XYZ file of C-alpha atoms in Angstrom:
735
model
C -1.236 28.514 14.048
C -0.530 32.203 13.997
C 2.410 34.598 14.075
C 2.788 38.321 13.674
C 2.967 38.181 9.869
C 0.790 35.163 8.970
C -2.270 33.216 10.078
C -2.549 29.503 9.280
C -5.601 27.268 9.621
C -5.832 23.494 9.110
C -8.968 21.533 8.234
C -10.529 24.368 6.244
C -13.059 23.248 3.623
C -13.915 24.579 0.178
C -17.160 23.584 -1.528
C -17.062 22.589 -5.200
C -20.271 21.396 -6.874
C -21.652 19.751 -3.760
C -18.395 18.206 -2.471
C -16.343 19.571 0.433
C -12.567 19.454 -0.023
C -10.281 19.965 2.952
C -7.087 21.946 2.803
C -4.839 24.498 4.478
C -5.420 28.244 4.495
C -2.601 30.739 4.976
C -3.253 34.473 5.293
C -0.273 36.810 5.035
C 0.426 40.427 4.159
C 0.832 39.500 0.513
C -2.540 37.729 0.265
C -4.536 34.559 0.916
C -3.358 31.097 -0.174
C -5.504 27.939 -0.014
C -4.097 24.525 -0.952
C -6.451 21.631 -1.739
C -5.162 18.486 -0.026
C -6.702 16.145 -2.609
C -5.773 17.760 -5.906
C -2.906 19.978 -4.753
C -4.507 22.935 -6.524
C -3.554 26.293 -5.014
C -5.780 29.397 -4.894
C -3.523 32.439 -4.624
C -5.446 35.656 -3.898
C -3.370 38.830 -3.888
C -4.021 41.234 -1.036
C -4.287 44.192 -3.423
C -7.121 42.461 -5.366
C -9.390 41.917 -2.341
C -12.707 43.761 -2.509
C -14.814 42.406 0.365
C -14.627 40.023 3.343
C -17.750 38.637 5.024
C -18.273 36.342 8.033
C -21.239 33.916 8.114
C -22.643 31.377 10.555
C -23.159 28.200 8.494
C -23.759 24.489 9.065
C -20.039 23.625 9.378
C -18.999 26.242 11.938
C -18.272 29.637 10.399
C -17.499 30.709 6.832
C -15.158 33.356 5.393
C -16.308 34.842 2.090
C -13.685 36.707 0.072
C -14.501 38.775 -3.012
C -12.055 40.109 -5.601
C -12.220 43.277 -7.668
C -12.633 41.122 -10.783
C -15.920 39.774 -9.370
C -14.659 36.303 -8.418
C -15.845 34.970 -5.051
C -14.165 32.368 -2.811
C -15.712 30.754 0.267
C -13.904 28.834 3.017
C -15.709 26.867 5.759
C -14.583 25.252 8.995
C -13.618 28.237 11.147
C -14.370 28.462 14.864
C -16.171 31.301 16.584
C -12.956 32.272 18.386
C -11.195 32.838 15.023
C -13.266 35.942 14.242
C -11.240 38.308 16.447
C -7.906 37.165 15.002
C -9.114 37.423 11.410
C -10.809 40.770 11.950
C -7.707 42.354 13.471
C -5.382 40.881 10.839
C -7.551 41.943 7.862
C -8.047 45.423 9.274
C -4.335 45.851 9.943
C -2.915 44.467 6.667
C -5.681 44.978 4.081
C -7.333 48.093 5.562
C -10.711 46.387 5.289
C -13.483 45.498 7.713
C -14.601 41.913 8.263
C -18.381 42.268 8.173
C -20.678 39.869 9.993
C -23.629 38.792 7.836
C -26.693 36.747 8.743
C -28.532 34.316 6.497
C -32.313 34.135 6.232
C -33.624 30.969 7.879
C -37.342 31.617 7.459
C -37.681 28.865 4.860
C -39.707 30.964 2.428
C -39.603 30.139 -1.271
C -40.663 33.647 -2.347
C -38.015 36.317 -2.627
C -35.860 38.433 -4.883
C -33.250 37.101 -7.312
C -30.162 39.285 -7.498
C -27.223 38.726 -9.838
C -23.991 39.648 -8.039
C -21.111 38.948 -10.380
C -20.695 35.159 -10.761
C -23.368 34.478 -8.062
C -27.159 34.325 -8.123
C -28.362 35.385 -4.659
C -31.915 34.594 -3.524
C -32.784 37.226 -0.865
C -35.666 37.325 1.605
C -36.192 40.621 3.433
C -32.777 41.846 2.224
C -31.119 38.800 3.773
C -29.538 36.122 1.610
C -31.229 32.699 1.833
C -28.841 30.909 -0.552
C -26.391 31.657 -3.365
C -25.848 29.738 -6.606
C -22.462 29.903 -8.421
C -23.442 30.462 -12.033
C -20.298 28.644 -13.125
C -21.966 25.416 -11.997
C -24.875 25.847 -14.458
C -24.676 23.471 -17.419
C -28.000 24.316 -19.120
C -30.697 26.995 -18.909
C -34.174 26.615 -20.420
C -37.213 28.908 -20.359
C -40.957 28.436 -20.642
C -43.893 30.880 -20.277
C -43.126 32.144 -16.749
C -40.398 29.702 -15.645
C -36.645 29.370 -15.910
C -35.064 25.930 -15.369
C -31.388 25.595 -14.407
C -29.406 22.361 -14.759
C -26.062 21.903 -12.997
C -22.752 20.129 -13.583
C -22.314 16.975 -11.515
C -19.399 16.084 -9.268
C -18.492 12.409 -8.813
C -17.079 13.114 -5.344
C -20.360 14.554 -4.020
C -22.647 12.208 -2.090
C -25.720 14.269 -2.997
C -25.850 16.489 -6.089
C -28.228 19.258 -7.114
C -29.575 18.336 -10.548
C -32.124 21.007 -11.410
C -33.789 24.119 -9.993
C -36.839 26.022 -11.341
C -37.720 29.675 -10.760
C -41.136 31.184 -11.320
C -40.745 34.738 -12.677
C -43.944 36.855 -12.554
C -44.641 39.271 -15.435
C -43.577 42.896 -15.138
C -46.708 44.992 -14.610
C -44.954 48.344 -14.778
C -43.200 47.793 -18.122
C -44.911 45.073 -20.223
C -42.423 45.509 -23.085
C -39.588 43.967 -21.022
C -39.736 40.178 -20.705
C -38.440 39.299 -17.181
C -38.022 35.631 -18.092
C -35.696 36.440 -20.999
C -33.776 38.930 -18.842
C -33.297 36.254 -16.182
C -32.130 33.798 -18.856
C -29.635 36.270 -20.342
C -28.092 37.040 -16.946
C -27.612 33.313 -16.253
C -26.105 32.561 -19.678
C -23.690 35.460 -19.355
C -21.915 33.794 -16.368
C -22.841 30.117 -16.849
C -20.209 27.489 -17.672
C -21.830 26.472 -20.946
C -19.383 25.811 -23.761
C -20.546 27.162 -27.081
C -18.288 26.750 -30.100
C -18.881 30.155 -31.608
C -16.445 31.655 -34.066
C -13.339 30.125 -35.590
C -10.718 28.174 -33.706
C -7.376 29.844 -33.037
C -5.579 26.828 -34.494
C -6.197 23.171 -35.377
C -3.861 20.185 -34.956
C -4.845 17.342 -37.277
C -4.845 13.632 -36.400
C -2.890 13.702 -33.148
C -2.295 10.303 -31.536
C -3.993 10.161 -28.152
C -3.248 7.353 -25.672
C -5.894 8.379 -23.109
C -8.658 8.427 -24.315
C -7.386 6.137 -27.043
C -7.634 7.144 -30.682
C -6.690 9.894 -33.131
C -8.287 13.285 -32.614
C -8.350 16.691 -34.276
C -7.445 19.163 -31.531
C -9.058 22.580 -31.958
C -7.877 25.422 -29.753
C -10.541 27.987 -28.780
C -10.068 31.004 -26.501
C -11.798 29.373 -23.500
C -11.779 25.635 -24.150
C -10.097 22.759 -25.978
C -12.126 20.681 -28.438
C -11.172 17.057 -29.206
C -12.928 15.824 -32.350
C -12.656 12.092 -33.077
C -14.411 9.578 -35.297
C -16.638 8.365 -32.458
C -16.510 10.874 -29.597
C -16.131 14.614 -29.116
C -14.819 16.213 -25.921
C -14.832 19.871 -24.872
C -12.403 20.717 -22.086
C -12.544 24.166 -20.429
C -9.122 25.534 -19.595
C -10.285 26.018 -16.006
C -10.330 22.210 -15.577
C -6.603 21.877 -16.386
C -4.503 21.336 -13.253
C -1.019 20.616 -14.608
C 0.927 20.107 -17.830
C 3.755 17.548 -18.233
C 6.229 17.054 -21.074
C 7.996 13.695 -20.654
C 10.575 12.030 -22.945
C 10.061 8.388 -23.887
C 12.744 5.948 -22.796
C 13.689 5.231 -26.420
C 14.560 8.960 -26.860
C 12.548 9.049 -30.108
C 9.095 9.925 -28.748
C 7.552 12.418 -26.327
C 4.523 12.315 -24.011
C 2.442 15.449 -23.436
C 0.231 14.895 -20.367
C -2.651 17.159 -19.293
C -4.021 16.634 -15.751
C -7.766 17.381 -15.515
C -10.167 18.044 -12.657
C -13.039 17.345 -13.146
C -12.094 14.496 -15.516
C -13.364 13.690 -19.000
C -16.582 11.672 -18.707
C -17.540 8.959 -21.174
C -20.423 6.922 -19.756
C -19.161 5.413 -16.506
C -15.515 5.888 -17.504
C -13.496 8.814 -16.166
C -10.289 10.094 -17.770
C -8.286 12.185 -15.301
C -5.425 12.606 -17.773
C -5.193 13.502 -21.445
C -2.039 11.908 -22.913
C -0.753 12.773 -26.377
C 2.172 10.936 -27.971
C 4.498 12.570 -30.511
C 7.501 11.556 -32.565
C 10.513 13.831 -32.204
C 11.152 13.694 -35.941
C 7.743 15.146 -36.914
C 7.878 18.849 -37.798
C 5.127 21.261 -38.755
C 4.387 24.883 -39.580
C 1.410 26.470 -37.794
C -0.378 29.716 -38.566
C -2.699 31.176 -35.910
C -5.977 32.843 -36.843
C -4.917 35.917 -34.900
C -3.227 39.116 -35.864
C 0.229 40.038 -34.692
C -1.277 42.669 -32.380
C -3.653 40.148 -30.743
C -0.768 37.722 -30.172
C 1.270 40.452 -28.531
C -1.597 41.793 -26.391
C -3.315 38.583 -25.271
C -0.291 36.290 -24.938
C 2.436 38.839 -24.175
C 4.611 37.726 -27.064
C 4.645 34.043 -26.030
C 2.983 33.060 -29.322
C 3.723 34.239 -32.855
C 1.352 34.260 -35.794
C 3.546 31.742 -37.611
C 5.489 29.054 -35.783
C 7.498 26.097 -37.068
C 9.370 23.255 -35.399
C 8.692 19.838 -33.833
C 5.006 19.131 -33.310
C 5.371 18.451 -29.570
C 7.095 21.810 -29.011
C 4.400 23.797 -30.807
C 1.522 21.971 -29.043
C 3.121 22.466 -25.640
C 3.772 26.195 -26.304
C 0.195 26.810 -27.393
C -1.279 24.903 -24.436
C 1.003 26.663 -21.967
C -0.092 30.073 -23.278
C -3.811 29.242 -23.372
C -3.968 27.564 -19.941
C -1.442 29.958 -18.372
C 0.272 27.182 -16.401
C 3.871 26.014 -16.255
C 4.962 22.801 -17.934
C 6.579 20.215 -15.652
C 9.555 18.317 -17.080
C 11.813 15.654 -15.452
C 14.477 16.994 -13.146
C 17.947 15.777 -12.314
C 17.088 12.074 -11.991
C 18.822 9.781 -14.473
C 18.308 6.031 -14.462
C 20.741 3.273 -15.276
C 20.101 3.744 -19.014
C 20.807 7.480 -18.772
C 17.158 8.479 -19.268
C 14.592 10.038 -16.932
C 12.214 7.069 -17.183
C 12.225 3.795 -15.238
C 10.602 0.837 -16.979
C 8.108 -0.948 -14.742
C 4.606 -2.408 -14.553
C 1.543 -1.399 -12.590
C -1.041 -4.163 -12.235
C -1.292 -5.731 -15.699
C -0.002 -2.788 -17.738
C 3.591 -1.895 -18.587
C 4.740 1.709 -18.586
C 7.285 4.216 -17.338
C 7.764 5.797 -13.919
C 9.185 9.344 -13.913
C 10.685 10.664 -10.648
C 10.071 14.430 -10.693
C 11.269 17.214 -8.433
C 7.980 17.299 -6.512
C 6.455 13.884 -7.120
C 6.158 10.765 -9.284
C 4.153 10.271 -12.475
C 3.430 6.937 -14.148
C 2.572 6.728 -17.851
C 0.428 5.415 -19.182
C -2.168 2.764 -18.272
C -3.547 3.875 -15.903
C -1.837 7.278 -15.562
C -0.924 8.055 -11.934
C 0.452 11.265 -10.437
C 1.623 11.216 -6.806
C 2.870 14.382 -5.124
C 5.468 14.192 -2.356
C 3.123 15.964 0.068
C 0.582 13.120 -0.180
C 3.144 10.291 0.153
C 3.446 8.654 3.561
C 6.376 6.332 2.792
C 8.008 4.237 0.058
C 9.143 0.621 0.174
C 11.682 -1.420 -1.803
C 10.546 -5.056 -2.032
C 12.047 -8.127 -3.684
C 10.560 -9.146 -7.011
C 8.137 -12.076 -6.881
C 8.764 -13.596 -10.299
C 12.544 -13.162 -10.625
C 15.587 -12.102 -8.639
C 16.525 -9.916 -11.555
C 13.904 -7.302 -10.626
C 12.428 -5.592 -7.560
C 9.194 -3.792 -6.658
C 8.799 -0.145 -5.677
C 5.802 0.556 -3.437
C 4.393 4.014 -2.661
C 1.967 4.364 0.242
C -0.111 7.538 0.477
C -1.388 9.237 3.609
C -4.922 8.095 2.746
C -3.771 4.452 3.055
C -3.663 3.585 -0.673
C -0.608 1.634 -1.854
C 0.664 1.770 -5.447
C 3.031 -1.044 -6.454
C 5.353 -0.632 -9.441
C 6.854 -4.024 -10.208
C 9.398 -5.589 -12.596
C 11.976 -2.814 -12.140
C 15.466 -3.868 -13.187
C 17.898 -4.464 -10.356
C 20.379 -1.968 -11.813
C 17.869 0.860 -11.156
C 17.806 0.201 -7.397
C 20.788 2.378 -6.481
C 19.612 5.340 -8.565
C 16.053 5.179 -7.233
C 17.185 4.696 -3.643
C 19.532 7.688 -3.839
C 16.705 9.788 -5.306
C 14.269 8.971 -2.477
C 17.013 9.597 0.087
C 17.888 12.989 -1.395
C 14.218 13.979 -1.435
C 14.024 12.848 2.221
C 11.118 10.524 1.642
C 10.544 8.001 4.413
C 11.771 4.562 3.315
C 9.645 1.966 5.082
C 12.060 -0.997 5.133
C 15.008 1.231 5.985
C 13.710 1.951 9.469
C 13.869 5.736 9.188
C 11.798 7.811 11.595
C 9.019 10.091 10.414
C 10.784 13.100 11.864
C 13.638 12.614 9.371
C 11.303 13.044 6.381
C 10.421 16.406 4.880
C 6.970 17.895 5.367
C 6.184 18.927 1.784
C 3.090 20.790 2.919
C 5.463 23.456 4.237
C 8.562 25.071 2.807
C 11.579 22.891 2.154
C 13.765 23.159 5.213
C 16.099 21.033 7.318
C 19.503 19.453 6.651
C 20.365 16.001 5.379
C 20.821 13.353 8.013
C 23.620 10.848 7.975
C 22.701 8.044 5.626
C 22.241 4.715 7.345
C 23.925 1.602 5.976
C 21.755 -0.522 3.682
C 23.278 -3.952 3.067
C 20.846 -4.885 0.310
C 21.581 -1.702 -1.620
C 25.335 -2.241 -1.311
C 25.032 -5.818 -2.578
C 22.875 -4.843 -5.532
C 25.238 -2.011 -6.443
C 28.222 -4.344 -6.287
C 26.503 -6.980 -8.412
C 25.426 -4.404 -10.982
C 28.990 -3.069 -11.209
C 30.572 -6.513 -11.483
C 28.021 -7.685 -14.059
C 27.105 -10.851 -12.193
C 24.444 -12.817 -14.076
C 21.055 -13.613 -12.606
C 21.578 -17.339 -12.990
C 24.519 -17.351 -10.595
C 22.520 -15.290 -8.074
C 19.489 -17.518 -8.237
C 21.604 -20.602 -7.467
C 22.044 -19.279 -3.917
C 18.324 -19.431 -3.225
C 17.402 -22.538 -5.193
C 18.290 -26.110 -4.318
C 21.279 -27.438 -6.274
C 21.331 -30.864 -7.976
C 23.780 -33.357 -6.463
C 25.169 -36.464 -8.238
C 26.294 -39.212 -5.825
C 29.115 -41.514 -6.825
C 28.222 -45.228 -7.022
C 30.893 -46.179 -4.544
C 29.474 -43.793 -1.960
C 32.826 -42.146 -1.438
C 31.545 -38.663 -2.000
C 29.436 -36.409 -4.196
C 30.063 -33.838 -6.886
C 27.819 -30.936 -7.776
C 26.369 -31.418 -11.264
C 27.206 -28.694 -13.746
C 24.116 -26.644 -14.447
C 24.805 -25.711 -18.050
C 27.228 -28.428 -19.245
C 25.164 -31.554 -19.939
C 28.190 -33.431 -21.361
C 30.395 -32.881 -18.333
C 32.246 -36.058 -17.284
C 34.032 -36.719 -14.022
C 37.365 -38.528 -14.444
C 40.765 -38.205 -12.825
C 42.624 -38.168 -16.147
C 40.858 -35.015 -17.380
C 41.357 -33.003 -14.187
C 44.712 -31.649 -15.336
C 43.266 -30.453 -18.658
C 40.316 -28.519 -17.196
C 40.382 -24.755 -17.361
C 41.010 -22.752 -14.234
C 37.618 -21.098 -14.508
C 35.767 -24.435 -14.380
C 37.836 -25.519 -11.402
C 37.030 -22.324 -9.529
C 33.344 -22.631 -10.384
C 33.227 -26.214 -9.108
C 35.113 -25.220 -5.988
C 32.679 -22.389 -5.251
C 29.651 -24.600 -5.756
C 31.090 -27.295 -3.509
C 31.714 -24.730 -0.772
C 28.173 -23.418 -1.172
C 26.761 -26.925 -0.884
C 28.780 -27.589 2.283
C 27.993 -24.264 3.911
C 24.340 -24.290 2.897
C 22.156 -24.795 5.983
C 19.887 -27.815 6.000
C 16.269 -27.081 5.173
C 13.795 -27.297 7.977
C 11.424 -30.210 7.906
C 7.832 -29.272 7.374
C 5.063 -30.623 9.560
C 1.999 -32.417 8.241
C -0.066 -29.227 8.188
C 2.495 -27.409 6.042
C 4.027 -25.367 8.843
C 7.580 -25.641 10.091
C 8.527 -27.487 13.239
C 9.246 -25.145 16.060
C 11.000 -25.839 19.288
C 8.702 -25.885 22.240
C 9.166 -22.805 24.308
C 10.371 -23.622 27.801
C 8.026 -22.528 30.513
C 9.363 -19.839 32.772
C 10.124 -20.984 36.292
C 7.926 -18.974 38.694
C 10.571 -19.374 41.427
C 13.295 -17.762 39.286
C 14.437 -14.317 40.462
C 13.170 -11.225 38.641
C 15.628 -9.804 36.122
C 17.374 -6.532 36.775
C 15.998 -3.321 35.240
C 17.790 -0.529 33.409
C 17.988 3.011 34.699
C 15.428 4.143 32.099
C 12.889 1.469 33.096
C 13.262 2.300 36.790
C 12.709 5.987 36.006
C 9.733 5.169 33.743
C 8.008 3.049 36.413
C 8.349 5.905 38.884
C 7.065 8.620 36.501
C 4.508 6.697 34.412
C 1.533 7.892 36.448
C 2.624 11.529 36.082
C 3.053 11.110 32.324
C -0.458 9.680 32.034
C -1.883 12.660 33.906
C -0.066 15.083 31.618
C -1.162 13.179 28.469
C -4.554 11.595 29.206
C -5.371 10.918 25.533
C -2.024 9.292 24.672
C -1.802 5.564 23.970
C 0.730 3.186 25.550
C 3.096 3.532 22.580
C 2.850 7.320 22.602
C 3.569 7.382 26.367
C 6.725 5.386 25.655
C 7.813 7.855 22.949
C 7.200 10.836 25.228
C 9.144 9.160 28.025
C 12.033 8.380 25.673
C 12.253 12.009 24.569
C 12.240 13.236 28.162
C 14.920 10.712 29.173
C 17.182 11.805 26.319
C 16.705 15.432 27.325
C 17.738 14.750 30.941
C 21.252 15.667 31.995
C 23.849 13.297 33.481
C 23.220 14.666 36.985
C 19.502 13.821 36.745
C 20.237 10.310 35.475
C 22.864 9.591 38.162
C 20.282 8.616 40.799
C 18.585 6.062 38.517
C 21.868 4.655 37.220
C 22.928 3.996 40.842
C 19.619 2.213 41.481
C 20.147 0.150 38.327
C 23.588 -0.959 39.604
C 22.085 -2.003 42.944
C 19.320 -3.907 41.192
C 21.915 -5.655 39.034
C 23.848 -6.792 42.139
C 20.587 -7.977 43.684
C 19.809 -10.069 40.630
C 23.313 -11.546 40.522
C 23.141 -12.731 44.161
C 19.592 -14.029 43.804
C 20.533 -15.928 40.649
C 23.479 -17.658 42.348
C 21.228 -18.793 45.213
C 18.609 -19.979 42.745
C 21.149 -22.014 40.723
C 22.550 -23.647 43.863
C 19.059 -24.586 45.076
C 18.214 -25.954 41.651
C 21.336 -28.185 41.641
C 20.448 -29.639 45.096
C 16.926 -30.461 43.936
C 18.308 -32.034 40.770
C 20.702 -34.328 42.730
C 17.930 -35.541 45.086
C 15.665 -36.247 42.124
C 18.496 -38.210 40.470
C 18.946 -40.468 43.547
C 15.219 -41.210 43.685
C 15.185 -42.135 39.985
C 18.176 -44.527 40.470
C 16.390 -46.330 43.306
C 13.257 -46.656 41.227
C 15.263 -48.200 38.357
C 16.866 -50.778 40.700
C 13.464 -51.819 42.042
C 12.070 -52.274 38.547
C 15.057 -54.514 37.597
C 14.488 -56.745 40.657
C 10.802 -57.232 39.893
C 11.638 -58.151 36.270
C 14.171 -60.817 37.322
C 11.767 -62.414 39.894
C 8.981 -62.929 37.319
C 8.824 -66.491 35.690
C 9.491 -66.664 32.019
C 6.326 -67.573 30.133
C 6.513 -69.955 27.175
C 5.791 -68.344 23.877
C 2.407 -69.238 22.460
C 0.936 -68.618 19.129
C -1.541 -65.847 19.085
C -5.031 -66.658 17.881
C -4.715 -64.033 15.246
C -1.907 -66.025 13.512
C -3.102 -69.606 14.096
C -6.758 -68.899 13.703
C -9.571 -69.108 16.281
C -9.774 -72.541 17.921
C -6.397 -73.778 16.679
C -5.622 -75.617 19.998
C -9.077 -77.222 20.317
C -10.169 -80.733 19.343
C -13.377 -81.899 17.642
C -15.471 -84.790 18.905
C -14.516 -87.137 16.059
C -10.924 -87.182 17.328
C -11.951 -88.356 20.796
C -12.216 -92.206 21.077
C -13.841 -94.340 23.795
C -11.184 -97.020 24.509
C -7.912 -96.522 26.317
C -5.867 -97.802 23.396
C -7.010 -95.002 21.312
C -6.086 -92.658 24.171
C -2.619 -94.096 24.405
C -2.222 -93.944 20.648
C -3.375 -90.367 20.686
C -0.921 -89.547 23.444
C 1.887 -91.261 21.490
C 0.965 -89.385 18.370
C 0.868 -86.163 20.337
C 4.326 -86.761 21.688
C 5.594 -87.443 18.176
C 3.937 -84.255 16.976
C 5.719 -82.314 19.677
C 9.036 -83.738 18.522
C 8.358 -83.040 14.852
C 6.974 -79.779 13.505
C 3.561 -79.925 11.951
C 3.425 -80.013 8.180
C 0.383 -79.451 6.103
C 0.336 -81.870 3.187
C -2.020 -82.892 0.468
C -3.477 -85.767 2.544
C -4.416 -83.468 5.385
C -6.142 -81.172 2.950
C -8.148 -84.072 1.407
C -9.124 -85.390 4.785
C -10.401 -82.041 5.949
C -12.402 -81.739 2.743
C -14.005 -85.269 2.962
C -14.845 -85.229 6.631
C -17.558 -83.004 8.044
C -16.491 -81.417 11.296
C -18.902 -80.736 14.064
C -19.002 -77.293 15.685
C -15.960 -76.489 17.802
C -16.441 -76.143 21.521
C -16.661 -72.558 22.754
C -14.295 -73.154 25.675
C -10.861 -74.840 25.348
C -10.126 -78.041 27.380
C -8.044 -77.407 30.466
C -5.750 -80.435 29.963
C -5.588 -83.907 28.427
C -6.732 -85.506 31.716
C -9.958 -83.582 31.657
C -10.562 -84.832 28.088
C -10.053 -88.478 29.213
C -12.537 -88.047 32.039
C -15.129 -86.867 29.576
C -14.546 -89.973 27.447
C -15.057 -92.265 30.448
C -18.324 -90.587 31.228
C -19.557 -91.230 27.712
C -18.637 -94.916 27.941
C -20.613 -95.290 31.152
């Protein structure tokens, strides 16, 4: 993006110890500003301090190299070839400088000339630079007979890191008295980022309580770095690694947090500490004397520090750190919670802490410390608490896709926090606000407040907080209430939740307090009005009504004017936006439709009316046809029912018989020992059978003994057809 006064470039990269960080570059008449998207760190280069500008062809497109009069060098990658003309004209016009095109040596030789150019070591081949090494990345320099070995600081964000590099330095034949190896070593050490505790500290703070990393440390302030000396570990922090300073009051109003944001972080084994957090008591006072003269304090720190200072410990530490680091201290802004403090009590994961809404972001203290800037926040979300209705969760989703959940926030804080996010124009996810209503914090603050949309949940929570309604009464709405049924079944009364000795009697009704009566009345109304719970299916899910299949013969529904216009112009929209998805096409169409005037919409609104009339007529015909088909189907079903009744009445009634399963297999069969040869026995058997038919069979003790004494022969596999067939068999045996 470019205008007459500024040039802006997105997706510009800055290399830092092997890692490429993307950001935004803005070039104006005043100077060059680069903002790191990850850390939010801003490089502000004044136009009057610029010394050189070079243009290189590198692996990632083209690179702009900017040098300052102080010797500092900044490099920015990711430019296109077409950007050269714009940059060259702008730099020449506003800075009165020439953007020089430089070429790098690509011969691949490892023999050349080492030149020290300010903070850079340039390795040149045929007066062309092959590579450059920032000496600030050197962590150690060692020499041998004719070699110099350089070791480098490591970056956790880099996929591949340069660990060590060795240079062979030949002896100087012209002047043997000068050692070239030692000269090389001295030039490297002069610009290298190697912390050496030489000289006395400016001041020392004894036994300060540190939350991260945990312990008590002696803090020694040196001109270029901060030294933490503990019983187990020592840390040296260069002031160049400090990003931000925070001074935050504790919620109890008796303690203070002093937070130092670091990049790169403190390293202890595999652990990384991105924040240094010191905790102070407001009641602790001290008197500090600096190991500097009054003149040095006035010259170096411009009167911000005095040789002798007294007051609360947290004030003196913050003043000294602010002067040494030369950065502003961030304090809470206008936000005040329900308790009247700037902190909101909450939990993140397993740790409890405090969330501080700031003017340009959120910071959570203390385990783990989290700082989220508004420009890296995509949206926020207010969610119901999982464990209790007394609390809610506050979720922050970043543009990188990471979600931070701060839980167990008291319900009374909801209104304050919601108003804060609304005033800062952050996108609230469950409010349904569009992205265009939120502020782009990458740019200047601009735009007016939109009309606030109604939030029923917020209104209810505010009302409950004002009325002081207890959580137990609220939770009774969601939980199932206990019901005591009267023995006579005449009705039911809701059991009192907190009064275990409550008795129900008509004589005591007149003596009850009005409050108890109202409470019972409310609970009874809730029980009556409470919807019945859905029955769950066997698999745990809820029963759902089967969706009725759509009749293919039903007429097509009428379309709105917008849909008719969209169907006619969809192909044109796709041609204009070939890379847009279906959802994006719909958004573009909606914007165009809203921009159309009433005269343009009149044609499609008329077509929509005609389509509506068409649907109305077609639906009436369809309903009439459906009723005729339904009446004919009803007559056919009535005739079928009459036929089925006639067939049922014409069938003979069958006598009920005992099933074999109840009587046992072979219950109606007879063994051979019961079949006699003479006719008398047959007649006696027939008489006995007739008597048995008259009287029901009874199993007695005699029958049991008889069945036990007699041995039965195997039962026939097929039952006899009738008694006559059995008699015929007997006659055959007699013959």
